[in-house]
Amino acid sequence: GNVIDPLFIINGITLEGLHSTVTNGNLDEKEVPRALKLQKETFPNGIPECGSDALRFGLLSYTQSGRSVNLDIDRIVAYRQFCNKLWNAVRYVLYHALGTEYKPGLTVIDVSRAESYPLECRWILSRLDVAVEECTRGFSEGSYDFALTTNSAYRFWLYELCDVFLELTKFSIHAGGDRKQLVQDVLLYVVEVALRLLHPMMPFLTEELWHRLPNYNTFEVESIMLAPYPAVAGWKNDTVEEKMRIMMDTVHNVRSTKASYSLTNKHKPDVWITAQTSEVKQLLMDHSYMVISLGVVGNVSVISPEEVEANVPKGCGFSVVNKEVGVNMMLLGFIDVQKEVAKLDKQLVGLQKQIEGLKKKMSIPNYDMKVPADVRTANSEKLDTLTAQEKQIIEGLEKMRSIL
């Protein structure tokens, strides 16, 4: 019928095995052909082995949809792959980021010392606090929002710890010195807390990985199931997260620009980042290694708009990150310049249409009286942003046309 034995998902089963459950069951003979056909359509290759942790995590993520679960096997398979990602991430931490010479516990991870930590360390600790708060809220009596806990833990592990922080640790670890030890200690601290955070949702995998941590012998309990569940530690910092947002927006722009020109990680073009304010310029200068590491580019220079003409060479393409940041990337030798000019022309036309439409909307009679103050403020801010982007694209077009 329409019910799947959980063991089929945990251990996996072939299509023939599924068929045998129908032919050897108590289903009406008239319904057997239809059931076999449905199984073949739904599971043409059977059900792959997913393990109990992936199934548990998947079922918890379904709780927001009601009591009946229309189980998507592909989703459970994705969570099995998530388990593999966790395993590989912790292996990387143990055998590469930390290594055999690492001595745990030399740094006391204390929120009172946060200002001395690198930006990426303060950011990941802030995001960890957010994940802890959300998971605790999801598990709390009266809520039991297990979908919130799974989404929060999944997001933290996959998109924040693995995709960003682990990659950024490579720079500090390669640099050596006191910074290396600090980053290693923060990394181990975050991984240990994150394993306890995930444990109720993936008990077997987290237990195994927790026992492999180099500071396991210092824990007061022998099993992760006896360890206290993480609590909010006061790391959340909106200023740090805003700074990191600017850095990550810049990284994403660099990566998307490379992707739009089919540039792979083998191609490492030089980049000149323009910053409209001195504060943003200093932030980008201090953390340009993030753009180099995550964007996979060559040299990164940070300049003000006044320095563009003297510093940015011919052959660069331009893209807008936001109203404060723009990216000039050396494209000469990598791309067709004519196509780049056409692309920027198209972007400019679309942007100018938005500006024209917004100005028309703001010029209606009695605009100040008819339109609420918050809407007027939002429109003004949007117009400023669009105008700044228009200026940046025009400057980028001028530079690209100078190559032709």
Coordinates of C-alpha atoms in Angstrom, one line a residue, residues 7 10 108 118 155 177 179 194 254 263 276 304 386 391:
L7 CA 13.9 -0.4 7.9
I10 CA 17.6 2.6 7.1
V108 CA 40.1 29.9 27.1
P118 CA 39.5 37.5 14.3
R155 CA 22.0 25.8 8.2
G177 CA 51.8 31.8 15.3
R179 CA 46.5 33.3 15.6
A194 CA 27.7 22.0 17.4
V254 CA 33.2 37.8 -7.0
L263 CA 36.0 31.0 -14.9
Q276 CA 32.4 54.4 -0.9
S304 CA 38.2 54.5 -3.0
L386 CA 19.6 52.7 -7.6
K391 CA 26.8 55.6 -11.5

